[in-house]
Short mmCIF file of C-alpha atoms in Angstrom, two decimals:
data_model
loop_
_atom_site.label_atom_id
_atom_site.label_comp_id
_atom_site.label_asym_id
_atom_site.label_seq_id
_atom_site.Cartn_x
_atom_site.Cartn_y
_atom_site.Cartn_z
CA MET A 1 33.71 -5.65 -11.21
CA ASN A 2 30.21 -5.03 -13.59
CA ILE A 3 27.72 -5.71 -11.62
CA GLU A 4 24.85 -5.04 -14.20
CA PRO A 5 25.18 -8.48 -15.95
CA ILE A 6 24.08 -10.31 -13.43
CA VAL A 7 21.08 -9.18 -12.42
CA PHE A 8 19.90 -9.56 -16.25
CA TYR A 9 19.76 -12.82 -16.13
CA LEU A 10 19.33 -13.55 -13.34
CA PHE A 11 16.29 -12.03 -13.64
CA SER A 12 15.54 -13.34 -17.31
CA THR A 13 16.58 -16.52 -16.47
CA ILE A 14 13.14 -15.92 -13.63
CA LEU A 15 11.32 -14.65 -16.00
CA VAL A 16 11.20 -16.95 -18.23
CA LEU A 17 10.82 -19.83 -15.99
CA ALA A 18 7.49 -18.82 -13.93
CA SER A 19 6.83 -17.61 -17.04
CA VAL A 20 7.17 -21.24 -18.60
CA ALA A 21 5.22 -21.97 -14.74
CA VAL A 22 2.59 -20.09 -16.58
CA VAL A 23 1.14 -22.04 -18.89
CA THR A 24 2.56 -25.69 -17.11
CA VAL A 25 1.85 -25.08 -13.65
CA ARG A 26 -2.16 -27.26 -12.81
CA ASN A 27 -3.59 -25.64 -10.11
CA SER A 28 -4.85 -21.33 -11.59
CA VAL A 29 -3.70 -20.35 -8.16
CA PHE A 30 0.02 -21.34 -8.81
CA ALA A 31 -0.27 -19.92 -11.99
CA ALA A 32 -1.81 -16.89 -11.58
CA LEU A 33 1.20 -15.84 -8.78
CA PHE A 34 4.11 -17.80 -11.14
CA LEU A 35 1.99 -14.73 -13.60
CA VAL A 36 2.60 -11.78 -10.46
CA LEU A 37 6.40 -12.79 -10.47
CA ALA A 38 6.51 -12.65 -14.09
CA PHE A 39 5.65 -9.36 -13.79
CA PHE A 40 7.78 -8.31 -10.86
CA THR A 41 10.62 -9.57 -12.95
CA CYS A 42 10.00 -7.63 -16.16
CA ALA A 43 9.39 -4.61 -14.08
CA ALA A 44 12.87 -5.39 -12.30
CA LEU A 45 14.54 -5.58 -16.16
CA TRP A 46 12.94 -2.18 -16.40
CA ILE A 47 14.39 -1.34 -14.38
CA LEU A 48 17.35 -1.89 -16.05
CA LEU A 49 16.59 -0.30 -19.11
CA GLU A 50 15.87 3.39 -16.76
CA ALA A 51 12.16 2.73 -17.35
CA GLU A 52 12.04 3.40 -14.14
CA PHE A 53 8.35 5.22 -13.86
CA LEU A 54 7.08 2.55 -16.82
CA SER A 55 8.46 -0.37 -14.40
CA LEU A 56 6.52 1.16 -11.46
CA VAL A 57 3.82 1.11 -13.05
CA LEU A 58 3.89 -2.27 -14.10
CA VAL A 59 4.57 -2.80 -10.51
CA LEU A 60 1.41 -0.74 -9.39
CA VAL A 61 -1.29 -1.49 -12.20
CA TYR A 62 -0.76 -5.18 -13.47
CA VAL A 63 0.81 -6.64 -10.55
CA GLY A 64 -0.75 -4.64 -7.22
CA ALA A 65 -4.65 -4.33 -9.14
CA VAL A 66 -5.12 -6.77 -12.31
CA MET A 67 -3.24 -10.23 -10.54
CA VAL A 68 -5.24 -9.00 -7.29
CA LEU A 69 -7.92 -9.02 -8.89
CA PHE A 70 -7.74 -12.59 -10.62
CA LEU A 71 -6.50 -14.36 -7.49
CA PHE A 72 -9.71 -13.11 -5.95
CA VAL A 73 -11.17 -15.25 -9.12
CA VAL A 74 -8.61 -17.62 -9.28
CA MET A 75 -8.86 -17.96 -5.39
CA MET A 76 -12.87 -18.62 -5.45
CA LEU A 77 -12.40 -21.85 -7.71
CA ASP A 78 -12.40 -24.85 -7.52
CA ILE A 79 -11.46 -26.46 -10.15
CA ASN A 80 -11.09 -30.74 -10.28
CA ASP A 81 -8.54 -32.00 -12.36
CA THR A 82 -8.94 -35.53 -14.34
CA LEU A 83 -11.85 -32.92 -15.65
CA LEU A 84 -10.16 -30.41 -17.19
CA ARG A 85 -6.65 -33.26 -18.42
CA GLU A 86 -10.89 -35.12 -20.13
CA GLY A 87 -10.94 -32.51 -23.66
CA PHE A 88 -7.00 -33.29 -24.30
CA THR A 89 -7.29 -34.81 -27.17
CA LYS A 90 -10.47 -33.56 -28.85
CA TYR A 91 -8.79 -30.03 -27.96
CA LEU A 92 -5.27 -31.25 -29.46
CA ILE A 93 -5.12 -31.41 -33.13
CA PRO A 94 -7.05 -27.51 -32.89
CA GLY A 95 -5.06 -25.68 -30.64
CA GLY A 96 -2.27 -26.73 -32.21
CA LEU A 97 -2.95 -25.74 -35.19
CA VAL A 98 -3.94 -22.42 -32.78
CA ALA A 99 -0.71 -22.52 -31.28
CA ILE A 100 1.63 -22.76 -34.47
CA VAL A 101 -0.07 -20.07 -36.34
CA ILE A 102 0.72 -17.42 -33.62
CA ILE A 103 4.13 -18.71 -33.44
CA VAL A 104 4.90 -18.15 -37.67
CA GLU A 105 3.20 -14.82 -36.54
CA MET A 106 5.95 -13.67 -33.73
CA ALA A 107 8.53 -15.20 -35.83
CA ILE A 108 7.12 -12.56 -38.76
CA VAL A 109 6.59 -9.53 -36.28
CA VAL A 110 9.92 -9.92 -33.37
CA GLY A 111 12.40 -12.41 -36.44
CA PRO A 112 15.38 -11.15 -37.11
CA GLU A 113 14.39 -9.11 -40.50
CA ASN A 114 12.66 -6.40 -38.21
CA PHE A 115 14.64 -7.44 -34.08
CA GLY A 116 18.26 -8.24 -35.15
CA LEU A 117 20.77 -5.81 -32.80
CA ASP A 118 22.30 -4.98 -35.62
CA LYS A 119 18.36 -3.53 -36.09
CA PHE A 120 19.18 -0.74 -32.95
CA ALA A 121 21.09 1.85 -31.41
CA ASP A 122 23.69 0.65 -27.53
CA PRO A 123 20.98 2.30 -25.79
CA VAL A 124 22.51 5.63 -24.12
CA ALA A 125 22.71 5.74 -20.62
CA ARG A 126 21.16 8.76 -18.55
CA ALA A 127 22.86 11.69 -16.42
CA ALA A 128 21.04 10.37 -13.21
CA ASP A 129 18.67 13.70 -12.72
CA TYR A 130 18.01 12.62 -15.78
CA SER A 131 13.13 12.33 -15.09
CA ASN A 132 11.82 10.52 -17.58
CA THR A 133 7.85 11.16 -15.96
CA LYS A 134 8.28 13.41 -17.32
CA GLU A 135 10.34 13.32 -20.99
CA LEU A 136 6.78 10.91 -20.54
CA GLY A 137 4.62 13.09 -19.62
CA MET A 138 5.92 15.40 -22.08
CA LEU A 139 5.75 13.20 -25.30
CA LEU A 140 2.11 12.04 -24.08
CA TYR A 141 0.11 14.72 -23.61
CA THR A 142 1.18 16.23 -26.61
CA ASP A 143 2.70 14.54 -29.64
CA TYR A 144 0.04 11.91 -28.64
CA VAL A 145 -2.70 13.38 -27.36
CA TYR A 146 -5.60 12.46 -29.72
CA PRO A 147 -4.54 8.36 -28.75
CA PHE A 148 -4.18 9.71 -25.38
CA GLU A 149 -7.94 11.09 -25.74
CA LEU A 150 -9.32 7.73 -27.28
CA ALA A 151 -7.98 5.01 -25.34
CA ALA A 152 -9.25 7.10 -21.88
CA VAL A 153 -12.98 7.16 -24.46
CA LEU A 154 -12.26 4.16 -25.12
CA LEU A 155 -11.38 3.16 -21.45
CA LEU A 156 -15.32 4.66 -20.50
CA VAL A 157 -16.75 2.63 -22.23
CA ALA A 158 -15.43 -0.85 -21.71
CA ILE A 159 -16.56 0.38 -17.60
CA ILE A 160 -20.23 2.05 -18.61
CA ALA A 161 -20.69 -1.00 -20.93
CA ALA A 162 -19.72 -3.58 -17.67
CA ILE A 163 -21.56 -1.21 -15.37
CA SER A 164 -24.70 -1.06 -18.02
CA LEU A 165 -24.54 -5.32 -18.23
CA THR A 166 -24.02 -6.28 -14.77
CA MET A 167 -26.58 -4.31 -12.62
CA ARG A 168 -30.17 -4.56 -12.45
CA ARG A 169 -33.32 -3.38 -10.04
CA ARG A 170 -34.00 -6.41 -6.93
CA PRO A 171 -36.72 -4.20 -5.90
CA GLU A 172 -37.16 -7.70 -3.51
CA THR A 173 -33.99 -6.91 -1.17
CA LYS A 174 -34.14 -5.55 2.11
CA TYR A 175 -30.69 -2.47 1.07
CA GLN A 176 -30.35 0.49 3.34
CA ASP A 177 -29.88 4.08 2.09
CA PRO A 178 -27.54 5.66 3.99
CA ALA A 179 -27.99 9.17 2.76
CA LYS A 180 -31.96 8.74 4.67
CA GLN A 181 -30.17 7.14 7.59
CA ILE A 182 -28.17 10.35 8.01
CA LEU A 183 -31.05 12.03 7.83
CA VAL A 184 -33.43 11.11 10.21
CA ARG A 185 -33.43 12.87 14.12
CA ARG A 186 -34.93 12.11 17.31
CA GLU A 187 -37.87 13.08 16.65
CA ASP A 188 -38.71 10.91 14.40
CA ARG A 189 -38.44 7.71 15.82
CA VAL A 190 -39.22 8.67 19.88
CA ARG A 191 -41.79 9.73 21.09
CA VAL A 192 -41.50 11.13 24.36
CA VAL A 193 -45.03 10.62 26.72
CA LYS A 194 -45.48 12.95 29.09
CA MET A 195 -48.50 11.22 31.76
CA GLU A 196 -49.23 11.37 35.06
CA SER A 197 -48.74 7.88 36.95
CA GLU A 198 -51.21 6.57 37.67
CA LYS A 199 -52.30 5.28 41.14
CA ILE A 200 -53.79 1.07 42.24
CA LYS A 201 -57.11 1.69 42.78
CA GLU A 202 -58.33 0.50 46.19
CA MET B 1 39.04 12.22 13.28
CA ILE B 2 35.66 12.23 11.22
CA GLU B 3 38.50 12.37 8.26
CA LEU B 4 39.51 9.09 9.87
CA LEU B 5 36.31 7.78 9.74
CA GLN B 6 35.67 8.88 6.43
CA THR B 7 37.87 7.15 4.68
CA THR B 8 37.33 4.67 6.49
CA TRP B 9 33.87 4.28 5.31
CA ASN B 10 34.73 4.67 2.29
CA GLU B 11 37.66 2.25 2.50
CA VAL B 12 34.36 -0.64 3.15
CA PRO B 13 33.13 -2.09 -0.77
CA LEU B 14 30.01 -0.60 -1.79
CA ALA B 15 27.29 -4.21 -1.47
CA LEU B 16 29.51 -3.49 2.43
CA GLN B 17 28.21 -0.22 2.65
CA ILE B 18 25.04 -0.82 1.25
CA ILE B 19 23.68 -3.57 2.90
CA LEU B 20 25.70 -1.35 7.01
CA LYS B 21 22.78 1.47 5.74
CA ILE B 22 19.98 -1.39 5.32
CA ILE B 23 21.32 -2.09 8.89
CA VAL B 24 20.67 1.25 10.95
CA ILE B 25 17.16 2.05 8.36
CA VAL B 26 16.20 -1.64 9.82
CA VAL B 27 17.64 -2.60 13.44
CA PRO B 28 15.66 0.86 15.14
CA ILE B 29 12.39 0.32 13.02
CA MET B 30 11.84 -3.00 14.44
CA LEU B 31 12.87 -1.50 17.82
CA SER B 32 10.61 1.03 16.65
CA VAL B 33 7.36 -2.03 16.56
CA ALA B 34 8.67 -3.73 19.50
CA TYR B 35 8.20 -1.09 21.74
CA LEU B 36 5.07 0.36 19.19
CA THR B 37 2.93 -2.59 20.02
CA LEU B 38 3.82 -1.60 24.28
CA ALA B 39 2.41 2.41 23.11
CA GLU B 40 -0.70 0.63 22.15
CA ARG B 41 -1.17 -0.74 25.04
CA LYS B 42 0.18 2.37 27.09
CA VAL B 43 -2.15 4.35 25.22
CA ILE B 44 -5.56 2.44 24.29
CA GLY B 45 -4.86 1.72 28.34
CA TYR B 46 -4.85 5.17 29.78
CA ILE B 47 -8.14 5.72 27.03
CA GLN B 48 -10.09 3.00 29.43
CA VAL B 49 -8.23 4.24 32.72
CA ARG B 50 -6.22 1.39 33.38
CA ILE B 51 -2.62 1.18 33.96
CA GLY B 52 -1.43 -1.46 31.07
CA PRO B 53 0.77 -3.59 30.72
CA ASN B 54 2.86 -2.27 34.32
CA ARG B 55 5.38 -5.77 35.25
CA VAL B 56 7.80 -6.71 32.72
CA GLY B 57 10.43 -3.72 33.63
CA PRO B 58 10.22 -0.62 35.07
CA ARG B 59 7.63 0.45 33.62
CA GLY B 60 6.89 -2.53 31.89
CA LEU B 61 8.93 -0.94 29.76
CA LEU B 62 10.31 -5.11 29.33
CA GLN B 63 7.35 -6.20 27.85
CA PRO B 64 8.00 -6.12 24.18
CA ILE B 65 11.11 -9.31 24.94
CA ALA B 66 9.08 -11.21 26.84
CA ASP B 67 5.90 -10.59 24.16
CA GLY B 68 8.56 -11.14 21.75
CA LEU B 69 11.11 -14.17 23.69
CA LYS B 70 7.40 -16.01 23.93
CA LEU B 71 6.34 -16.17 20.12
CA ALA B 72 9.63 -17.16 19.35
CA LEU B 73 9.56 -20.09 21.43
CA LYS B 74 6.36 -21.55 20.77
CA GLU B 75 6.02 -24.29 18.00
CA VAL B 76 4.69 -23.06 14.53
CA ILE B 77 2.53 -25.36 13.36
CA ILE B 78 1.45 -25.96 9.60
CA PRO B 79 -2.38 -27.44 8.92
CA ASN B 80 -2.18 -30.99 7.45
CA ASN B 81 -4.03 -29.96 4.26
CA SER B 82 -2.71 -26.25 3.66
CA ASN B 83 -0.25 -25.99 1.05
CA HIS B 84 2.76 -25.75 2.17
CA TYR B 85 4.60 -23.38 0.46
CA LEU B 86 2.61 -20.91 0.30
CA PHE B 87 1.68 -20.84 3.96
CA LEU B 88 5.17 -20.28 4.79
CA LEU B 89 4.94 -17.33 2.25
CA GLY B 90 2.39 -15.86 2.79
CA PRO B 91 3.94 -14.18 6.47
CA LEU B 92 7.53 -12.97 4.29
CA LEU B 93 5.21 -11.57 1.94
CA THR B 94 3.43 -9.76 4.13
CA LEU B 95 6.62 -8.20 5.84
CA ALA B 96 8.68 -7.26 3.28
CA PRO B 97 7.26 -4.44 0.69
CA ALA B 98 6.49 -3.08 4.08
CA LEU B 99 10.44 -3.03 5.11
CA VAL B 100 11.79 -2.61 1.17
CA ALA B 101 9.44 1.15 1.12
CA TRP B 102 12.43 2.63 4.12
CA ALA B 103 14.67 2.05 0.75
CA VAL B 104 12.92 6.16 -0.11
CA ILE B 105 12.33 6.97 2.98
CA PRO B 106 14.28 10.59 3.13
CA PHE B 107 15.24 11.74 6.65
CA ASP B 108 17.99 15.35 6.17
CA GLU B 109 18.48 17.03 3.55
CA GLY B 110 20.91 14.27 1.89
CA VAL B 111 19.81 11.43 4.00
CA VAL B 112 18.44 8.79 1.83
CA LEU B 113 18.54 5.14 1.13
CA THR B 114 18.06 5.40 -2.38
CA ASP B 115 17.81 8.86 -4.16
CA LEU B 116 15.03 8.22 -6.57
CA ASN B 117 13.25 9.75 -9.12
CA ALA B 118 10.62 8.45 -8.92
CA GLY B 119 9.86 7.17 -5.36
CA LEU B 120 6.78 8.75 -4.63
CA LEU B 121 5.89 5.49 -7.20
CA TYR B 122 7.89 3.15 -5.84
CA ALA B 123 7.13 3.79 -2.21
CA LEU B 124 3.47 3.22 -3.65
CA ALA B 125 4.05 0.14 -6.02
CA ILE B 126 6.14 -1.67 -3.41
CA MET B 127 2.97 -1.19 -0.33
CA SER B 128 -0.09 -2.67 -3.23
CA LEU B 129 2.20 -5.31 -2.77
CA GLY B 130 1.61 -6.37 0.98
CA VAL B 131 -1.98 -7.43 -0.14
CA TYR B 132 -0.32 -10.48 -1.44
CA GLY B 133 0.79 -11.64 1.17
CA ILE B 134 -2.51 -11.78 3.19
CA LEU B 135 -4.80 -13.44 0.01
CA ILE B 136 -1.38 -15.64 0.16
CA SER B 137 -2.40 -17.06 3.34
CA GLY B 138 -5.62 -16.49 3.64
CA TRP B 139 -6.00 -19.03 0.45
CA ALA B 140 -3.16 -21.64 1.69
CA SER B 141 -4.26 -22.02 5.22
CA ASN B 142 -6.96 -23.75 3.61
CA SER B 143 -9.42 -22.65 6.50
CA LYS B 144 -12.82 -21.29 5.47
CA TYR B 145 -12.67 -17.64 8.55
CA ALA B 146 -8.99 -17.14 6.55
CA LEU B 147 -9.81 -17.42 2.88
CA ILE B 148 -12.99 -15.05 3.45
CA SER B 149 -11.09 -12.53 5.63
CA ALA B 150 -8.39 -13.00 2.63
CA VAL B 151 -10.67 -12.23 -0.06
CA ARG B 152 -12.08 -8.82 2.50
CA MET B 153 -8.77 -7.86 2.33
CA GLY B 154 -8.58 -8.09 -1.09
CA ALA B 155 -11.30 -6.05 -2.39
CA GLN B 156 -9.98 -3.56 0.93
CA MET B 157 -7.07 -2.79 -0.62
CA VAL B 158 -7.71 -2.15 -3.81
CA SER B 159 -10.14 -0.27 -3.12
CA TYR B 160 -8.77 2.44 -0.84
CA GLY B 161 -5.20 2.18 -2.53
CA ILE B 162 -7.38 3.98 -5.58
CA ALA B 163 -7.76 6.78 -3.71
CA MET B 164 -4.95 6.46 -1.64
CA GLY B 165 -2.85 7.27 -5.48
CA PHE B 166 -5.15 9.79 -6.11
CA ALA B 167 -5.10 11.84 -3.25
CA LEU B 168 -0.72 11.74 -4.18
CA VAL B 169 -1.15 12.63 -7.18
CA GLY B 170 -2.32 15.75 -5.64
CA VAL B 171 0.53 16.08 -3.26
CA VAL B 172 2.54 14.97 -6.87
CA LEU B 173 1.68 17.68 -8.93
CA ALA B 174 1.56 20.58 -6.03
CA ALA B 175 5.13 19.65 -6.04
CA GLY B 176 6.05 19.11 -9.35
CA SER B 177 7.65 15.92 -8.70
CA LEU B 178 8.39 12.58 -8.09
CA ASN B 179 10.68 12.77 -5.11
CA LEU B 180 10.25 12.61 -1.78
CA GLN B 181 12.97 14.98 -1.28
CA GLU B 182 11.89 17.31 -3.75
CA ILE B 183 8.33 17.26 -2.10
CA VAL B 184 10.25 17.92 0.75
CA LEU B 185 11.69 21.27 -0.11
CA ALA B 186 8.08 22.65 -2.50
CA GLN B 187 6.83 22.62 0.82
CA GLU B 188 9.61 25.15 2.20
CA GLY B 189 8.74 27.95 4.16
CA SER B 190 6.69 27.53 6.98
CA PHE B 191 4.83 24.75 8.52
CA ILE B 192 1.70 27.14 6.14
CA HIS B 193 3.80 26.31 3.49
CA TRP B 194 3.33 22.14 4.42
CA PHE B 195 1.07 20.74 2.60
CA TRP B 196 -1.20 19.59 4.96
CA LEU B 197 -3.71 23.34 4.19
CA PRO B 198 -3.53 23.40 0.58
CA LEU B 199 -4.03 19.93 0.14
CA ALA B 200 -6.20 19.55 3.39
CA PRO B 201 -8.13 16.81 2.13
CA LEU B 202 -6.48 14.87 0.28
CA PHE B 203 -4.33 15.07 3.35
CA LEU B 204 -7.40 13.29 5.12
CA VAL B 205 -8.01 10.42 1.93
CA TYR B 206 -4.91 9.57 2.88
CA PHE B 207 -4.36 8.87 6.25
CA ILE B 208 -7.61 8.06 6.55
CA SER B 209 -6.81 5.23 3.97
CA GLY B 210 -3.53 4.30 5.41
CA VAL B 211 -6.05 2.79 8.40
CA ALA B 212 -7.34 1.03 6.03
CA GLU B 213 -4.12 0.25 3.96
CA THR B 214 -2.76 -1.52 7.39
CA ASN B 215 -6.34 -3.45 8.36
CA ARG B 216 -6.40 -0.90 11.19
CA ALA B 217 -9.65 -0.46 13.69
CA PRO B 218 -12.47 0.67 12.85
CA PHE B 219 -11.58 -0.69 10.01
CA ASP B 220 -10.06 -4.14 10.73
CA VAL B 221 -13.10 -5.84 9.11
CA ALA B 222 -10.44 -8.23 7.29
CA GLU B 223 -9.35 -9.64 11.47
CA GLY B 224 -12.63 -9.03 12.83
CA GLU B 225 -13.04 -11.30 15.97
CA SER B 226 -16.29 -11.30 16.17
CA GLU B 227 -17.90 -12.69 13.05
CA ILE B 228 -14.61 -15.00 10.97
CA VAL B 229 -12.45 -15.92 15.18
CA ALA B 230 -9.17 -13.82 13.57
CA GLY B 231 -9.28 -13.67 9.99
CA PHE B 232 -6.24 -15.00 7.91
CA HIS B 233 -4.60 -16.09 10.44
CA VAL B 234 -6.44 -17.96 12.32
CA GLU B 235 -4.60 -21.32 11.69
CA TYR B 236 -0.52 -19.46 11.85
CA SER B 237 0.70 -19.04 15.10
CA GLY B 238 4.39 -18.53 16.58
CA MET B 239 6.97 -16.90 14.86
CA ALA B 240 5.19 -16.55 11.42
CA PHE B 241 2.18 -14.85 13.43
CA ALA B 242 4.75 -12.23 15.00
CA LEU B 243 5.70 -11.75 11.16
CA PHE B 244 1.97 -10.69 10.95
CA PHE B 245 1.80 -8.10 13.11
CA LEU B 246 5.42 -7.48 13.29
CA ALA B 247 4.05 -6.44 9.01
CA GLU B 248 0.90 -4.86 10.10
CA TYR B 249 2.37 -2.17 12.77
CA ALA B 250 5.74 -2.09 10.56
CA ASN B 251 3.00 -0.14 7.82
CA MET B 252 1.87 1.80 10.36
CA ILE B 253 5.24 3.63 10.64
CA LEU B 254 5.64 3.60 7.53
CA ILE B 255 1.49 5.20 6.33
CA SER B 256 3.35 7.95 9.32
CA VAL B 257 6.19 8.04 7.95
CA LEU B 258 5.13 9.09 3.96
CA THR B 259 2.18 11.35 5.79
CA ALA B 260 4.75 13.43 7.83
CA VAL B 261 6.44 13.63 4.41
CA MET B 262 4.30 14.87 1.47
CA PHE B 263 2.02 16.72 4.38
CA LEU B 264 3.75 17.75 7.17
CA GLY B 265 7.39 19.09 5.81
CA GLY B 266 9.09 16.36 6.61
CA TRP B 267 12.43 16.96 8.81
CA LEU B 268 11.43 20.81 8.23
CA SER B 269 11.36 22.53 11.55
CA PRO B 270 7.94 23.90 12.85
CA PHE B 271 9.12 26.70 13.40
CA GLN B 272 10.85 27.77 9.62
CA GLY B 273 9.86 30.73 9.61
CA ILE B 274 8.16 32.71 13.32
CA PRO B 275 11.73 34.84 14.46
CA GLY B 276 13.31 33.90 17.31
CA LEU B 277 11.59 30.57 17.04
CA GLU B 278 13.16 29.93 14.98
CA TYR B 279 17.18 30.44 14.89
CA LEU B 280 16.17 28.69 19.37
CA PHE B 281 15.58 25.66 17.50
CA SER B 282 17.51 25.98 14.31
CA TRP B 283 20.17 23.44 16.15
CA VAL B 284 17.63 20.73 16.78
CA PRO B 285 17.77 17.92 13.46
CA GLY B 286 15.81 17.58 10.48
CA ILE B 287 15.00 14.19 11.72
CA VAL B 288 14.01 14.67 14.91
CA TRP B 289 11.78 16.73 13.80
CA LEU B 290 10.71 13.46 11.40
CA LEU B 291 10.40 11.71 14.35
CA ALA B 292 7.89 13.34 16.11
CA LYS B 293 5.47 14.21 13.21
CA THR B 294 5.37 10.81 13.17
CA ALA B 295 4.63 8.90 16.39
CA LEU B 296 1.84 11.75 16.33
CA LEU B 297 0.75 10.49 12.85
CA LEU B 298 0.77 6.85 15.28
CA PHE B 299 -0.84 8.69 18.06
CA PHE B 300 -3.47 9.44 15.97
CA PHE B 301 -3.97 5.70 15.06
CA LEU B 302 -4.03 4.30 18.58
CA TRP B 303 -6.70 6.41 19.54
CA PHE B 304 -9.14 5.63 16.43
CA ARG B 305 -8.30 2.86 17.21
CA ALA B 306 -10.04 2.60 21.30
CA THR B 307 -12.53 5.31 19.86
CA PHE B 308 -14.42 4.36 16.66
CA PRO B 309 -16.72 1.17 16.38
CA ARG B 310 -15.67 -1.41 13.50
CA TYR B 311 -16.56 -0.63 10.58
CA ARG B 312 -19.61 -2.37 8.79
CA TYR B 313 -18.00 -4.05 5.37
CA ASP B 314 -20.46 -1.94 2.92
CA GLN B 315 -20.44 1.24 4.58
CA LEU B 316 -16.34 0.56 4.66
CA MET B 317 -16.72 -0.15 0.60
CA ARG B 318 -19.03 3.20 0.07
CA LEU B 319 -16.93 4.71 2.02
CA GLY B 320 -13.96 3.80 -0.17
CA TRP B 321 -16.05 4.64 -3.02
CA LYS B 322 -18.28 7.03 -3.24
CA VAL B 323 -16.75 9.42 -1.35
CA PHE B 324 -13.23 8.78 -0.80
CA ILE B 325 -12.81 8.45 -4.64
CA PRO B 326 -14.97 12.06 -4.88
CA VAL B 327 -13.69 14.13 -2.95
CA THR B 328 -9.68 12.79 -3.75
CA ILE B 329 -11.46 13.58 -8.37
CA VAL B 330 -12.94 17.51 -6.94
CA TRP B 331 -9.69 18.82 -5.59
CA LEU B 332 -7.07 17.42 -7.73
CA LEU B 333 -9.68 20.04 -9.98
CA VAL B 334 -8.81 23.03 -7.76
CA THR B 335 -5.26 21.55 -7.52
CA GLY B 336 -4.42 22.06 -10.69
CA LEU B 337 -6.32 26.13 -10.82
CA ALA B 338 -3.44 27.05 -7.76
CA VAL B 339 -0.88 25.27 -9.74
CA MET B 340 -1.74 27.95 -12.46
CA VAL B 341 -2.62 30.63 -11.45
CA HIS B 342 -0.18 30.58 -9.03
CA LEU B 343 -2.10 31.23 -5.61
CA GLY B 344 0.02 32.09 -3.11
CA PRO B 345 1.63 31.48 -1.07
CA TRP B 346 2.06 28.24 -1.71
CA PHE B 347 2.51 27.61 -5.88
CA ASP B 348 4.37 31.25 -6.58
#
């Protein structure tokens, strides 16, 4: 019995349902959780494609870090449902237009002309000791080394920009300098005074 | 007799074989979790010059069973204004990753459930999922303390996860593989060859981050009973509460096993390479050494709890971001250079 199609259809059904739920669900925490589910099932499908490195990195980075921070923000919000629904008719026409444009663009890119089954050869099943981690590393650090480095620099710029946007000096707040705390010695704080015990005068 | 067993085993359908293997791994884990709670109370008891539990069974040996029974019989209370589905999903999502990660742990040469090429990455990815259970249960409880704790825990796990990941990059660099079996085999030779020596800073960073990741003292700000009552599980009772505890202890064992595999030579004998002793102990199966190393690391967990006071939250963040991450980055460079020049006796 071939188990692969069963696994594929099971996970793709979950993936499609979860993705639909992300945009239809009212509660934003649920939406974020459905997005997590979508990422996770997507990773499972990638495993089926024998792309274990990419799929595990998807879980590690997107599910394990990015979505946690997302949930963080969403959990803190106190969103009123009725307020959200107020602008529905107002934004329906521009929103619908944007949606149509996106659908047309998607159809052009991933439509049957470019993306049909006949356009791609069947994926080759690899031996068990085939390591696509190694292959990926080889490709990334030889053929694609410049794009790779460029992406790294881009991220660095983004980090510096984010820090410089949010960092502000606040001299009025009290905060501790751990280095100073560690350097403090007993002599700086305590003074032992030696003195004669006093006698009470009669 | 052995041949007969072999043939009957081969007759068993593959799915059933896998399920049986999973049972063989999970049942001992759950038993160790139960007895780790007893060990913790005993160890901390003796550290504080007490005896610890000694009433249930001989020397208190049946205490975990009594505790488990008590929790199983208690009512699971679901708060009215909580989100019921997520409230019950939270504990499950906390426990599941702690057990699923065991699929790639090698107990001896060739004794592993799945010999995954990217095994290390798998363990790391699965362990990073544990935070969801806590975030979800903290939010679904609809309680202030639970939410504060969930947010603390999320920030803590993300911060220490980065240091942990960097430390593991060093291991991968030194072993030249993501496969956990090959990582153990790369440490073959003697206990000097194990990665704890060439990767000493990464070993410390990984283990301490592991303590933070499992939310154990001195990093247990998510529970913080003196500040936020009990943190994310303040609204839980009965079996739902027990699942959080099972998860915490299962995670402790998992971190200890992973540390033993990656830094302390896994199933390799510590007497390897020592003439005389090596032969004397050659009959000991590898799994015994792995379990002994795990038990030692678990003892450290208990020792830490009895020794250190809790970190303040800003100190904890400072340690993670400003101490651990720079240390790992520097040591990654050192390891890279050592591998490049084939520094002996580890990388030749």
